[in-house]
XYZ file of C-alpha atoms in Angstrom:
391
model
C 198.583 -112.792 189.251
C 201.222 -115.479 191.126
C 203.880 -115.013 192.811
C 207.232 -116.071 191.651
C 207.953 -119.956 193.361
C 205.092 -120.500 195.182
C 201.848 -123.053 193.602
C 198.512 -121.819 193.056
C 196.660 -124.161 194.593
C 193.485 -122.679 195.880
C 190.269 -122.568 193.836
C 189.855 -118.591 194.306
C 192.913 -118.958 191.568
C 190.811 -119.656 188.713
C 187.236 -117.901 189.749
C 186.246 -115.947 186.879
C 186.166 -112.128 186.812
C 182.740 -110.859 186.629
C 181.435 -108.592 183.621
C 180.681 -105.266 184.708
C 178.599 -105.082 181.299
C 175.915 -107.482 182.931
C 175.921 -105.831 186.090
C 173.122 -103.210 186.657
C 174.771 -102.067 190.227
C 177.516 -101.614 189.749
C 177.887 -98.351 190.837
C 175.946 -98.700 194.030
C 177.909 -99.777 197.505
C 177.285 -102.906 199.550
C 174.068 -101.765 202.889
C 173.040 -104.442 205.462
C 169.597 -105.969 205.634
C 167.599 -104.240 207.905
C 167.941 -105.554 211.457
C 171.127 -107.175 210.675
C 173.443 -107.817 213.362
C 176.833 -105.324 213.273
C 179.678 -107.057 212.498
C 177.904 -109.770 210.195
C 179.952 -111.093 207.282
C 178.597 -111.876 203.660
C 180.874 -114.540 202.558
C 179.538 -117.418 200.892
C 179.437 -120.285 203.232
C 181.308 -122.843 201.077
C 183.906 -120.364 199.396
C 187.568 -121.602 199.705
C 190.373 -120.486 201.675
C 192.318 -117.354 200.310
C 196.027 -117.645 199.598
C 197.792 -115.981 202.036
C 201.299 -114.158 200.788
C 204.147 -113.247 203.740
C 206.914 -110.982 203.059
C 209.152 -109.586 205.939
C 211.993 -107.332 205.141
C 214.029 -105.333 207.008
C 217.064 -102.655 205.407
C 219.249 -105.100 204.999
C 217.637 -108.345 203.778
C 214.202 -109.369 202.758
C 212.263 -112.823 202.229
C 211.321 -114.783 199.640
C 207.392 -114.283 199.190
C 205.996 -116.979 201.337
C 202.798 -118.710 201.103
C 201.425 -119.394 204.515
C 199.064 -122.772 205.661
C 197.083 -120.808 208.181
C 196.892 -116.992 209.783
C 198.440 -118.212 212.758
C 201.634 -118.740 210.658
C 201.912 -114.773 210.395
C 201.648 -114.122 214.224
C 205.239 -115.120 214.980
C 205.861 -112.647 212.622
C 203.778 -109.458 214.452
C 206.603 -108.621 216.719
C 209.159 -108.847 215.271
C 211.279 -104.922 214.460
C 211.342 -106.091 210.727
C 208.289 -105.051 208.741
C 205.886 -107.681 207.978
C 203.398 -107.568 204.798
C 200.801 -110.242 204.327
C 199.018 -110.530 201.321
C 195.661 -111.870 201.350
C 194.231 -112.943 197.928
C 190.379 -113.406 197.695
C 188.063 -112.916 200.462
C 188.058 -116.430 201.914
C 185.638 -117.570 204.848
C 184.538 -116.911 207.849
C 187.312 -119.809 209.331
C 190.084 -117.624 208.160
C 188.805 -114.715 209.615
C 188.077 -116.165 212.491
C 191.350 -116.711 212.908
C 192.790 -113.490 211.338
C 190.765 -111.537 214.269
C 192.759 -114.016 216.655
C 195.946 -113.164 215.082
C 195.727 -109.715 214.233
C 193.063 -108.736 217.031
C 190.979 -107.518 214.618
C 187.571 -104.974 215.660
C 184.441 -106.981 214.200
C 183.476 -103.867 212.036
C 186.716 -103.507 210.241
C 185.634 -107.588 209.131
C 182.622 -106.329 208.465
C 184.190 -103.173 205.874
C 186.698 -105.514 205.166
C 184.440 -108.412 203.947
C 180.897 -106.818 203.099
C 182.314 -105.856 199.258
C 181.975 -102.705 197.812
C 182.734 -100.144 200.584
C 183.224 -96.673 199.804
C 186.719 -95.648 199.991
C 187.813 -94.833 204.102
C 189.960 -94.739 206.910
C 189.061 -95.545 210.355
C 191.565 -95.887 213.215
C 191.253 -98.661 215.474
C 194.140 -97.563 218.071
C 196.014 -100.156 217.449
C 195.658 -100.938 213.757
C 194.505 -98.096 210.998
C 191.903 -99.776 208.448
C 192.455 -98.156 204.889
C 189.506 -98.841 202.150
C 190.463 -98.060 198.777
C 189.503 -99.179 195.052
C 191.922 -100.484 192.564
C 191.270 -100.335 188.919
C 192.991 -102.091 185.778
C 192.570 -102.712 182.067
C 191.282 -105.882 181.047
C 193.128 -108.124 179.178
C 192.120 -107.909 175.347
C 189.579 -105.662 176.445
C 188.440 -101.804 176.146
C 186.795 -101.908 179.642
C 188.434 -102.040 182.912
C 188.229 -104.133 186.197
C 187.888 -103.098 189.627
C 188.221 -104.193 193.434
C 188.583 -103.124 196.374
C 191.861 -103.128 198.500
C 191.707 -103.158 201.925
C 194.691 -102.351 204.041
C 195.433 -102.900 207.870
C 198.350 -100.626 209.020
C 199.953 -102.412 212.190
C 203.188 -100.896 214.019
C 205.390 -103.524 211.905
C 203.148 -105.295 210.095
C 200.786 -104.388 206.915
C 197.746 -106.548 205.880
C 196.081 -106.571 202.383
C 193.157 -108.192 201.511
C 192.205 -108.091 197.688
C 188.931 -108.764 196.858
C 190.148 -110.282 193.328
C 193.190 -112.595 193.701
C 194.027 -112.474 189.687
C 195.263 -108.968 188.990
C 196.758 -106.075 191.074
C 199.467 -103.603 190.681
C 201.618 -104.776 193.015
C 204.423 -106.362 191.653
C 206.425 -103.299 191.220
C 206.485 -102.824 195.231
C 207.182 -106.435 195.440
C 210.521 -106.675 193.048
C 211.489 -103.116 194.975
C 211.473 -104.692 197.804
C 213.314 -108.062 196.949
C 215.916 -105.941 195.141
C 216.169 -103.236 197.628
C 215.905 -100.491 195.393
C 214.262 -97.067 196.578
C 213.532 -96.396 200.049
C 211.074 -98.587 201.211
C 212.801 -101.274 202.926
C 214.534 -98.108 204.657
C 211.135 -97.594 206.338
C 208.296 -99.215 208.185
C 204.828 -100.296 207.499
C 203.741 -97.246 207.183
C 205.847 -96.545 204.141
C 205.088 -99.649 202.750
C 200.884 -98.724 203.515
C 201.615 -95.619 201.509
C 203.797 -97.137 198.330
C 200.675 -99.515 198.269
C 198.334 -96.548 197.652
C 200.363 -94.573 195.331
C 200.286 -97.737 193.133
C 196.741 -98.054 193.511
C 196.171 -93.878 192.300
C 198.782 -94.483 189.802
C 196.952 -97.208 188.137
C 194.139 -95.094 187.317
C 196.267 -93.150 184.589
C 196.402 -96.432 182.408
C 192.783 -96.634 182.686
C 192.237 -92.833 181.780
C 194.587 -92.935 178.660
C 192.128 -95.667 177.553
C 189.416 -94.006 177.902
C 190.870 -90.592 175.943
C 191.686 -92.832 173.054
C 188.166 -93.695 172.846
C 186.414 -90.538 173.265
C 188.938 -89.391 170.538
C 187.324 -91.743 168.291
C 183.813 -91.008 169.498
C 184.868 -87.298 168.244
C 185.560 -88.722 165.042
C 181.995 -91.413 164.742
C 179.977 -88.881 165.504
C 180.964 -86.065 163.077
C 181.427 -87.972 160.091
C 179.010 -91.286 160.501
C 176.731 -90.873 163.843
C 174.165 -94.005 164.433
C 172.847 -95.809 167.262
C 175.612 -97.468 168.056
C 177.318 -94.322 168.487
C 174.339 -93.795 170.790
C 175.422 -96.828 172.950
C 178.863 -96.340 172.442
C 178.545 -92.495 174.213
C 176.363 -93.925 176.814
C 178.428 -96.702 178.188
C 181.381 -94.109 178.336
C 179.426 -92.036 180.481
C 178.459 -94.571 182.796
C 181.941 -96.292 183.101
C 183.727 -92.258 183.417
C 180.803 -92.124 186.544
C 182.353 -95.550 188.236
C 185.686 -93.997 188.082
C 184.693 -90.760 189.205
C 182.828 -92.715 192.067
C 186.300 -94.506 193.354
C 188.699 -91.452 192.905
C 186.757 -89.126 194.629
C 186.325 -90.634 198.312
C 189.706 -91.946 197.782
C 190.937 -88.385 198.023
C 188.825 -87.850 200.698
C 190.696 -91.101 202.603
C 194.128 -90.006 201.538
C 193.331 -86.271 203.020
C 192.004 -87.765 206.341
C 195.413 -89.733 206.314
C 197.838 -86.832 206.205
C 195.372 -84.672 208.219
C 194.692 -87.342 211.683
C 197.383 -87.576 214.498
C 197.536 -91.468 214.183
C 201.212 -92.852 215.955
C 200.584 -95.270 213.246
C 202.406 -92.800 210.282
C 204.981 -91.112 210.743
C 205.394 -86.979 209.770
C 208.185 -88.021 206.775
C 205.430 -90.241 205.374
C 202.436 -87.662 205.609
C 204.783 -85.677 203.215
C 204.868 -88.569 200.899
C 201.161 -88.952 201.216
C 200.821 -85.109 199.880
C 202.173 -86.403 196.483
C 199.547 -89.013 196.398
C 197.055 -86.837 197.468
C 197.751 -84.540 194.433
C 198.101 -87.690 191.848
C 194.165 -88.166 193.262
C 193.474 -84.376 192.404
C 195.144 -85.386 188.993
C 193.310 -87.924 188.594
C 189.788 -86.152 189.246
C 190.469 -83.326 187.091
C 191.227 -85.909 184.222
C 188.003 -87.616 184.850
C 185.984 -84.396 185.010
C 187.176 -83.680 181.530
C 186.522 -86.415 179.921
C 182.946 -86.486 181.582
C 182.622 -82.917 180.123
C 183.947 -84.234 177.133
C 181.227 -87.355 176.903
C 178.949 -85.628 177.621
C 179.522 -82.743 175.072
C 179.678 -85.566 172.014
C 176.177 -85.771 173.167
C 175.300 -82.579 171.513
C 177.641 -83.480 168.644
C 175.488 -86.436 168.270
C 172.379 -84.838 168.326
C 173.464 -81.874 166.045
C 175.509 -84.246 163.696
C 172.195 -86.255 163.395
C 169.938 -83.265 162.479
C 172.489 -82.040 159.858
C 172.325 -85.662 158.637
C 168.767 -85.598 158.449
C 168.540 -82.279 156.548
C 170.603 -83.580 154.461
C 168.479 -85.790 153.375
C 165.126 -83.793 153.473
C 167.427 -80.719 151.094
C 167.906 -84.032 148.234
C 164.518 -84.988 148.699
C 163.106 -81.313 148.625
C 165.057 -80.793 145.158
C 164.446 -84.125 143.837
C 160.470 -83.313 144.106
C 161.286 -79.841 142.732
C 162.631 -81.573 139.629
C 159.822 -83.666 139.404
C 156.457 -81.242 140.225
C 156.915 -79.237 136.817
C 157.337 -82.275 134.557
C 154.534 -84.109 137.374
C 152.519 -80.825 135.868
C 153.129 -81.902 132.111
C 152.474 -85.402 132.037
C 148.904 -84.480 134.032
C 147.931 -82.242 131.871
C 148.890 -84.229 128.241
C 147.300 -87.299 129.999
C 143.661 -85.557 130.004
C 141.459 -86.638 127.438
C 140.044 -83.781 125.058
C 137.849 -84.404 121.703
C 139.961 -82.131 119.095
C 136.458 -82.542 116.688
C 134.450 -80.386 119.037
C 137.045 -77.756 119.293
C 140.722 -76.526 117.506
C 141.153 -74.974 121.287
C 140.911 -78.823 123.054
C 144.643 -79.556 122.913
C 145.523 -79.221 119.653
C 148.883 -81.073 120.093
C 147.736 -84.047 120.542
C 146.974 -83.791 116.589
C 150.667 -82.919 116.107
C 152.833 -85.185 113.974
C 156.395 -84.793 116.405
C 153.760 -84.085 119.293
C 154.909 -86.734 121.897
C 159.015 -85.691 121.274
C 158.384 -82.280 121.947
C 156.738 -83.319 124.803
C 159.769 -85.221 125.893
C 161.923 -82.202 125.208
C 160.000 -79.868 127.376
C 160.034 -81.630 129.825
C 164.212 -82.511 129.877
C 164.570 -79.175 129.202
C 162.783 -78.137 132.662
C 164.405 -80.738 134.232
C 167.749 -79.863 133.111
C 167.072 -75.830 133.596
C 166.012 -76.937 137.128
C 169.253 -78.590 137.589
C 171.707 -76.120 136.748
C 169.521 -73.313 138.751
C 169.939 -75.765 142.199
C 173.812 -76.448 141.009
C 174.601 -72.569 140.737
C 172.887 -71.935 143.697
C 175.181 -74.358 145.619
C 172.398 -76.924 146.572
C 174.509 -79.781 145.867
C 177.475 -79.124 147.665
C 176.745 -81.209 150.955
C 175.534 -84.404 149.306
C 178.914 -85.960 149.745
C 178.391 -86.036 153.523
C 175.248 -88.130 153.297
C 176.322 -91.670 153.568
C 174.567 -95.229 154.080
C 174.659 -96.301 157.780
Protein backbone atom coordinates (compact mmCIF):
# COMPACT_ATOMS: atom_id res chain seq x y z
CA UNK A 1 0.00 0.00 0.00
CA UNK A 2 1.39 3.88 -0.86
CA UNK A 3 0.01 6.73 -0.59
CA UNK A 4 -0.86 8.85 -3.50
CA UNK A 5 2.44 11.55 -4.09
CA UNK A 6 4.58 10.66 -1.55
CA UNK A 7 8.05 8.04 -2.32
CA UNK A 8 8.48 4.86 -0.69
CA UNK A 9 11.64 5.08 0.42
CA UNK A 10 12.09 3.05 3.51
CA UNK A 11 13.17 -0.61 3.46
CA UNK A 12 10.01 -1.80 5.65
CA UNK A 13 8.41 -1.05 1.93
CA UNK A 14 9.52 -4.12 0.38
CA UNK A 15 9.88 -6.68 3.58
CA UNK A 16 8.18 -9.71 2.60
CA UNK A 17 4.90 -10.92 4.15
CA UNK A 18 5.40 -13.96 6.12
CA UNK A 19 3.55 -17.40 5.31
CA UNK A 20 1.22 -18.28 7.87
CA UNK A 21 1.47 -21.93 6.25
CA UNK A 22 5.09 -22.26 7.79
CA UNK A 23 4.20 -20.85 10.94
CA UNK A 24 3.36 -23.37 13.77
CA UNK A 25 2.20 -20.34 16.27
CA UNK A 26 0.43 -18.70 14.80
CA UNK A 27 -2.38 -18.73 16.82
CA UNK A 28 -0.62 -18.17 20.08
CA UNK A 29 -0.03 -14.31 21.45
CA UNK A 30 3.32 -12.64 22.06
CA UNK A 31 4.43 -13.38 26.64
CA UNK A 32 7.67 -11.83 28.04
CA UNK A 33 10.65 -13.85 29.15
CA UNK A 34 10.49 -14.50 32.57
CA UNK A 35 12.06 -11.73 34.66
CA UNK A 36 11.82 -9.35 31.89
CA UNK A 37 11.73 -5.83 32.66
CA UNK A 38 7.96 -4.08 32.03
CA UNK A 39 7.97 -1.91 29.39
CA UNK A 40 10.76 -3.82 27.29
CA UNK A 41 10.44 -3.64 23.51
CA UNK A 42 11.14 -6.58 20.98
CA UNK A 43 12.18 -4.76 17.97
CA UNK A 44 15.01 -5.91 16.10
CA UNK A 45 17.93 -3.75 16.81
CA UNK A 46 18.89 -2.90 13.20
CA UNK A 47 15.23 -2.68 11.68
CA UNK A 48 14.61 0.60 9.71
CA UNK A 49 12.65 3.54 10.41
CA UNK A 50 8.79 3.26 9.72
CA UNK A 51 7.16 5.69 7.31
CA UNK A 52 5.30 7.98 9.08
CA UNK A 53 1.85 9.32 7.22
CA UNK A 54 0.22 12.94 8.57
CA UNK A 55 -3.17 13.94 7.68
CA UNK A 56 -4.95 16.92 9.47
CA UNK A 57 -8.38 17.91 8.44
CA UNK A 58 -10.75 19.96 9.78
CA UNK A 59 -14.78 20.48 8.21
CA UNK A 60 -13.77 22.59 5.87
CA UNK A 61 -10.41 21.60 4.33
CA UNK A 62 -8.07 18.73 4.71
CA UNK A 63 -4.26 17.98 3.78
CA UNK A 64 -2.56 16.30 1.39
CA UNK A 65 -1.20 12.95 3.07
CA UNK A 66 2.15 13.98 4.30
CA UNK A 67 5.13 11.96 4.89
CA UNK A 68 6.95 13.17 7.93
CA UNK A 69 11.18 13.08 8.54
CA UNK A 70 10.85 12.53 12.24
CA UNK A 71 7.92 12.23 15.16
CA UNK A 72 8.75 15.52 16.27
CA UNK A 73 7.33 16.81 12.91
CA UNK A 74 3.73 15.70 14.21
CA UNK A 75 3.94 17.59 17.60
CA UNK A 76 3.23 21.02 16.11
CA UNK A 77 0.40 19.35 14.98
CA UNK A 78 -1.06 17.96 18.70
CA UNK A 79 -2.74 21.18 19.50
CA UNK A 80 -4.00 22.29 17.08
CA UNK A 81 -8.53 22.24 17.07
CA UNK A 82 -8.19 20.40 13.63
CA UNK A 83 -7.98 16.62 13.93
CA UNK A 84 -4.69 15.14 13.37
CA UNK A 85 -4.15 11.35 12.08
CA UNK A 86 -0.69 9.91 11.83
CA UNK A 87 -0.11 6.87 10.19
CA UNK A 88 2.65 4.78 11.22
CA UNK A 89 3.67 1.98 8.77
CA UNK A 90 5.86 -0.90 10.19
CA UNK A 91 7.01 -1.12 13.64
CA UNK A 92 10.29 0.77 13.34
CA UNK A 93 12.92 1.05 16.30
CA UNK A 94 13.39 1.83 19.43
CA UNK A 95 14.82 5.63 18.11
CA UNK A 96 11.42 6.36 16.80
CA UNK A 97 9.76 5.43 19.73
CA UNK A 98 11.85 7.02 21.73
CA UNK A 99 10.84 9.88 20.30
CA UNK A 100 7.11 9.07 19.72
CA UNK A 101 6.88 8.74 23.77
CA UNK A 102 8.48 12.38 23.69
CA UNK A 103 5.97 13.57 21.32
CA UNK A 104 2.95 11.89 22.17
CA UNK A 105 3.84 11.29 26.01
CA UNK A 106 3.37 7.93 25.59
CA UNK A 107 2.97 5.26 29.04
CA UNK A 108 5.94 2.64 28.53
CA UNK A 109 3.34 -0.28 28.56
CA UNK A 110 1.18 0.96 25.79
CA UNK A 111 5.03 0.68 23.75
CA UNK A 112 5.26 -2.33 25.15
CA UNK A 113 1.35 -3.63 23.69
CA UNK A 114 2.06 -1.50 21.00
CA UNK A 115 5.43 -3.06 19.91
CA UNK A 116 5.59 -6.68 21.55
CA UNK A 117 3.43 -8.20 18.27
CA UNK A 118 0.62 -10.24 18.59
CA UNK A 119 -1.48 -8.77 21.46
CA UNK A 120 -4.84 -9.88 22.05
CA UNK A 121 -7.35 -7.46 20.98
CA UNK A 122 -7.87 -4.43 24.03
CA UNK A 123 -8.50 -1.17 25.27
CA UNK A 124 -6.79 0.45 28.06
CA UNK A 125 -7.19 4.13 28.99
CA UNK A 126 -4.27 6.06 29.77
CA UNK A 127 -6.14 9.44 30.91
CA UNK A 128 -4.90 11.23 28.48
CA UNK A 129 -4.68 8.99 25.43
CA UNK A 130 -7.06 5.65 24.98
CA UNK A 131 -4.81 2.67 23.50
CA UNK A 132 -7.07 0.48 21.12
CA UNK A 133 -5.55 -3.15 20.07
CA UNK A 134 -7.25 -4.68 17.30
CA UNK A 135 -6.46 -7.30 14.37
CA UNK A 136 -6.91 -6.60 10.75
CA UNK A 137 -7.35 -9.30 8.26
CA UNK A 138 -7.18 -9.38 4.28
CA UNK A 139 -7.08 -11.73 1.31
CA UNK A 140 -3.90 -12.37 -0.19
CA UNK A 141 -3.16 -11.46 -3.44
CA UNK A 142 -3.52 -14.56 -5.88
CA UNK A 143 -4.06 -16.46 -2.91
CA UNK A 144 -6.91 -18.62 -1.03
CA UNK A 145 -5.44 -17.73 2.43
CA UNK A 146 -5.55 -14.51 4.18
CA UNK A 147 -3.09 -12.09 5.99
CA UNK A 148 -3.23 -10.60 9.26
CA UNK A 149 -1.80 -7.76 11.64
CA UNK A 150 -2.39 -6.04 14.21
CA UNK A 151 -3.58 -2.32 14.35
CA UNK A 152 -2.90 -0.38 17.09
CA UNK A 153 -4.66 2.87 17.69
CA UNK A 154 -3.88 5.88 20.12
CA UNK A 155 -7.03 8.08 20.60
CA UNK A 156 -5.71 11.69 21.60
CA UNK A 157 -8.25 14.75 22.15
CA UNK A 158 -7.38 15.90 18.39
CA UNK A 159 -5.10 13.67 17.29
CA UNK A 160 -5.30 9.74 16.27
CA UNK A 161 -2.17 7.48 15.99
CA UNK A 162 -1.95 4.16 14.01
CA UNK A 163 0.69 1.93 14.03
CA UNK A 164 0.40 -1.10 11.52
CA UNK A 165 2.39 -3.84 12.11
CA UNK A 166 2.53 -4.60 8.16
CA UNK A 167 3.15 -1.43 6.08
CA UNK A 168 1.96 -3.23 2.60
CA UNK A 169 -1.77 -3.75 2.91
CA UNK A 170 -4.63 -2.24 5.04
CA UNK A 171 -8.11 -1.17 4.48
CA UNK A 172 -7.72 2.17 4.83
CA UNK A 173 -7.92 3.91 1.80
CA UNK A 174 -11.59 4.25 1.78
CA UNK A 175 -11.34 6.56 5.09
CA UNK A 176 -8.52 8.26 3.45
CA UNK A 177 -10.30 9.39 -0.08
CA UNK A 178 -13.51 10.23 2.44
CA UNK A 179 -11.66 12.36 4.02
CA UNK A 180 -9.77 14.21 1.11
CA UNK A 181 -13.14 14.46 -0.65
CA UNK A 182 -15.17 15.34 2.29
CA UNK A 183 -17.80 13.00 1.79
CA UNK A 184 -19.77 11.48 4.89
CA UNK A 185 -19.42 12.82 8.22
CA UNK A 186 -16.16 12.32 9.38
CA UNK A 187 -14.37 15.41 8.82
CA UNK A 188 -17.63 16.82 10.67
CA UNK A 189 -16.18 15.13 13.78
CA UNK A 190 -13.11 14.59 15.88
CA UNK A 191 -10.65 11.91 16.52
CA UNK A 192 -12.82 10.01 18.03
CA UNK A 193 -14.95 9.57 14.95
CA UNK A 194 -12.14 9.08 12.94
CA UNK A 195 -10.82 6.12 15.88
CA UNK A 196 -14.19 4.56 15.24
CA UNK A 197 -14.45 4.74 11.11
CA UNK A 198 -10.93 3.06 11.54
CA UNK A 199 -12.48 0.08 13.37
CA UNK A 200 -15.55 -0.37 11.41
CA UNK A 201 -13.15 -0.81 8.43
CA UNK A 202 -11.13 -3.14 10.25
CA UNK A 203 -14.67 -5.51 11.28
CA UNK A 204 -15.81 -4.88 7.85
CA UNK A 205 -12.88 -6.44 6.28
CA UNK A 206 -13.51 -9.65 7.82
CA UNK A 207 -16.66 -10.26 5.49
CA UNK A 208 -14.26 -10.50 2.37
CA UNK A 209 -12.32 -12.98 4.19
CA UNK A 210 -15.50 -15.04 5.29
CA UNK A 211 -17.06 -15.12 1.71
CA UNK A 212 -13.72 -16.82 0.87
CA UNK A 213 -13.81 -19.12 3.09
CA UNK A 214 -17.78 -20.20 2.28
CA UNK A 215 -16.72 -20.67 -1.29
CA UNK A 216 -14.34 -23.17 -0.16
CA UNK A 217 -16.17 -25.15 2.28
CA UNK A 218 -18.82 -25.23 -0.56
CA UNK A 219 -16.40 -27.09 -2.54
CA UNK A 220 -15.17 -29.20 0.35
CA UNK A 221 -19.08 -30.25 0.39
CA UNK A 222 -18.73 -31.23 -3.02
CA UNK A 223 -14.76 -33.28 -2.70
CA UNK A 224 -15.86 -35.07 -0.12
CA UNK A 225 -19.18 -36.61 -1.33
CA UNK A 226 -18.26 -37.49 -4.67
CA UNK A 227 -14.18 -38.08 -4.58
CA UNK A 228 -12.89 -37.91 -0.73
CA UNK A 229 -8.86 -38.56 -0.36
CA UNK A 230 -6.20 -37.32 1.73
CA UNK A 231 -5.94 -34.30 0.39
CA UNK A 232 -9.39 -33.69 1.22
CA UNK A 233 -8.04 -34.69 4.63
CA UNK A 234 -5.57 -31.70 4.57
CA UNK A 235 -7.71 -29.58 2.77
CA UNK A 236 -10.58 -29.88 5.89
CA UNK A 237 -7.87 -29.54 8.35
CA UNK A 238 -6.22 -26.37 7.33
CA UNK A 239 -9.83 -24.83 7.13
CA UNK A 240 -10.33 -25.62 10.58
CA UNK A 241 -7.29 -24.21 11.80
CA UNK A 242 -7.40 -20.93 9.71
CA UNK A 243 -11.68 -20.59 10.78
CA UNK A 244 -9.87 -20.94 14.65
CA UNK A 245 -7.36 -17.77 13.85
CA UNK A 246 -10.31 -15.83 12.81
CA UNK A 247 -12.45 -16.85 15.48
CA UNK A 248 -9.39 -15.96 17.79
CA UNK A 249 -9.27 -12.07 16.45
CA UNK A 250 -13.12 -11.44 16.23
CA UNK A 251 -13.91 -12.54 19.44
CA UNK A 252 -11.78 -10.22 21.91
CA UNK A 253 -12.34 -7.63 19.38
CA UNK A 254 -15.96 -7.61 20.46
CA UNK A 255 -14.96 -7.75 23.76
CA UNK A 256 -12.72 -4.26 23.04
CA UNK A 257 -15.48 -2.65 21.06
CA UNK A 258 -18.07 -3.46 24.12
CA UNK A 259 -15.59 -2.03 26.73
CA UNK A 260 -15.51 1.08 24.32
CA UNK A 261 -19.18 1.98 24.29
CA UNK A 262 -19.54 0.71 27.90
CA UNK A 263 -16.32 3.05 29.84
CA UNK A 264 -16.91 6.81 30.70
CA UNK A 265 -13.68 7.87 28.78
CA UNK A 266 -13.93 12.08 27.89
CA UNK A 267 -12.00 10.70 25.06
CA UNK A 268 -15.50 9.57 22.91
CA UNK A 269 -18.10 11.27 22.76
CA UNK A 270 -22.04 9.79 23.50
CA UNK A 271 -22.97 10.39 19.43
CA UNK A 272 -19.98 8.15 18.70
CA UNK A 273 -20.75 5.30 21.34
CA UNK A 274 -23.99 5.04 19.18
CA UNK A 275 -21.92 4.56 16.14
CA UNK A 276 -19.78 2.10 17.96
CA UNK A 277 -23.16 -0.08 18.65
CA UNK A 278 -23.27 -0.72 14.83
CA UNK A 279 -19.78 -1.97 14.91
CA UNK A 280 -20.29 -3.83 17.81
CA UNK A 281 -23.12 -5.79 16.05
CA UNK A 282 -21.01 -6.15 12.56
CA UNK A 283 -18.49 -8.11 15.31
CA UNK A 284 -21.58 -10.25 16.52
CA UNK A 285 -22.08 -10.74 12.65
CA UNK A 286 -19.09 -11.61 12.15
CA UNK A 287 -18.84 -14.36 15.03
CA UNK A 288 -21.97 -15.97 14.18
CA UNK A 289 -20.58 -16.36 10.52
CA UNK A 290 -17.47 -17.90 11.82
CA UNK A 291 -19.27 -20.25 14.20
CA UNK A 292 -21.04 -21.65 11.22
CA UNK A 293 -18.65 -22.30 9.14
CA UNK A 294 -16.60 -23.95 12.08
CA UNK A 295 -19.78 -26.11 12.55
CA UNK A 296 -19.78 -26.52 9.05
CA UNK A 297 -15.83 -27.78 8.85
CA UNK A 298 -16.12 -29.56 11.19
CA UNK A 299 -19.32 -31.49 10.11
CA UNK A 300 -17.48 -32.38 6.48
CA UNK A 301 -15.44 -34.24 8.93
CA UNK A 302 -18.06 -36.82 9.35
CA UNK A 303 -18.88 -36.52 5.64
CA UNK A 304 -15.37 -37.49 5.14
CA UNK A 305 -15.27 -40.25 7.29
CA UNK A 306 -18.73 -41.66 6.21
CA UNK A 307 -18.05 -40.85 2.44
CA UNK A 308 -14.80 -42.91 2.93
CA UNK A 309 -16.46 -46.02 4.49
CA UNK A 310 -19.18 -46.04 1.75
CA UNK A 311 -16.18 -45.83 -0.62
CA UNK A 312 -14.58 -48.62 0.92
CA UNK A 313 -17.66 -50.90 0.90
CA UNK A 314 -17.87 -50.22 -2.23
CA UNK A 315 -15.14 -51.81 -3.00
CA UNK A 316 -15.26 -54.84 -0.54
CA UNK A 317 -19.41 -55.44 -2.22
CA UNK A 318 -17.26 -55.82 -6.04
CA UNK A 319 -14.75 -57.80 -4.49
CA UNK A 320 -17.27 -59.97 -2.38
CA UNK A 321 -19.23 -60.74 -5.79
CA UNK A 322 -16.29 -61.01 -7.91
CA UNK A 323 -15.06 -64.05 -5.52
CA UNK A 324 -18.68 -65.28 -5.55
CA UNK A 325 -18.35 -65.62 -9.32
CA UNK A 326 -15.24 -67.24 -9.04
CA UNK A 327 -15.60 -69.97 -5.84
CA UNK A 328 -18.13 -72.25 -7.90
CA UNK A 329 -16.09 -72.40 -11.11
CA UNK A 330 -12.70 -72.27 -8.35
CA UNK A 331 -14.83 -75.64 -7.24
CA UNK A 332 -14.83 -77.11 -10.92
CA UNK A 333 -11.51 -76.62 -12.10
CA UNK A 334 -10.27 -78.36 -8.50
CA UNK A 335 -12.11 -81.04 -8.82
CA UNK A 336 -11.47 -81.91 -12.93
CA UNK A 337 -7.76 -81.15 -12.07
CA UNK A 338 -7.54 -84.37 -9.65
CA UNK A 339 -6.00 -87.23 -11.08
CA UNK A 340 -8.20 -90.55 -11.12
CA UNK A 341 -7.19 -94.01 -12.98
CA UNK A 342 -10.60 -94.65 -15.07
CA UNK A 343 -8.99 -98.59 -15.49
CA UNK A 344 -9.50 -99.31 -11.83
CA UNK A 345 -12.96 -97.99 -11.76
CA UNK A 346 -16.07 -96.67 -14.37
CA UNK A 347 -16.97 -94.55 -10.97
CA UNK A 348 -13.24 -92.55 -11.06
CA UNK A 349 -14.40 -89.63 -13.21
CA UNK A 350 -15.66 -91.02 -16.03
CA UNK A 351 -15.58 -87.70 -18.01
CA UNK A 352 -12.39 -87.42 -18.35
CA UNK A 353 -12.92 -90.43 -20.99
CA UNK A 354 -15.51 -88.21 -22.73
CA UNK A 355 -14.94 -87.21 -26.34
CA UNK A 356 -16.56 -83.21 -25.93
CA UNK A 357 -15.43 -83.66 -22.15
CA UNK A 358 -13.24 -80.47 -21.73
CA UNK A 359 -16.20 -78.08 -23.71
CA UNK A 360 -18.73 -79.15 -21.49
CA UNK A 361 -16.56 -78.37 -18.91
CA UNK A 362 -16.17 -74.90 -20.25
CA UNK A 363 -19.92 -74.58 -20.55
CA UNK A 364 -20.65 -75.40 -17.00
CA UNK A 365 -18.73 -73.40 -15.81
CA UNK A 366 -19.94 -69.99 -18.08
CA UNK A 367 -23.11 -71.10 -17.41
CA UNK A 368 -22.57 -70.67 -13.44
CA UNK A 369 -20.83 -67.76 -14.03
CA UNK A 370 -23.36 -66.19 -16.11
CA UNK A 371 -26.44 -67.59 -13.76
CA UNK A 372 -24.38 -65.95 -10.95
CA UNK A 373 -24.41 -62.77 -12.78
CA UNK A 374 -27.85 -62.16 -13.57
CA UNK A 375 -28.90 -63.42 -9.83
CA UNK A 376 -26.39 -60.33 -8.33
CA UNK A 377 -27.84 -57.95 -11.34
CA UNK A 378 -31.61 -58.66 -10.33
CA UNK A 379 -30.84 -58.35 -6.95
CA UNK A 380 -29.51 -54.78 -7.51
CA UNK A 381 -25.81 -55.54 -6.52
CA UNK A 382 -24.47 -53.55 -9.23
CA UNK A 383 -26.14 -50.45 -8.93
CA UNK A 384 -23.43 -48.42 -6.87
CA UNK A 385 -20.38 -49.38 -8.91
CA UNK A 386 -20.56 -46.14 -10.78
CA UNK A 387 -19.61 -44.25 -7.61
CA UNK A 388 -16.34 -46.12 -7.18
CA UNK A 389 -13.75 -44.12 -8.92
CA UNK A 390 -9.76 -44.08 -9.16
CA UNK A 391 -8.25 -41.49 -6.74
Amino acid sequence: MAYKGIKNTSSVFQKPIKDDDDDDSYVDYFYDDPGALPGTLDLEPDAPPPDIVLIDYCETKATRPKKLLNPQEAAAYLDTKSVSWVDMLGLGNKETWRQMSDVFNLHVMAQEDVVNIPQRPKVVDYEEHLLIIAWMVMIKPNSDNFHKEQVSLILGKHYLLSVQEEPDYDCFDPVRERIRKGQGAIRKHGADYLAYTLLDSIIDGFFPVLELYGERIEELEDEVVVNPNRKTLEKIYKIRRELLTLRRAIWPQRDAINVLIRDSSDLITPEVRIYLRDCYDHTVQVMDMVETYRELSSGLMDVYLSSVGNKMNEIMKLLTVISSIFIPLTFVAGVYGMNFNTEKSPLNMPELNWYFGYPLCWALMVAIASSLVFFFWRRGWFENFSTIKDD
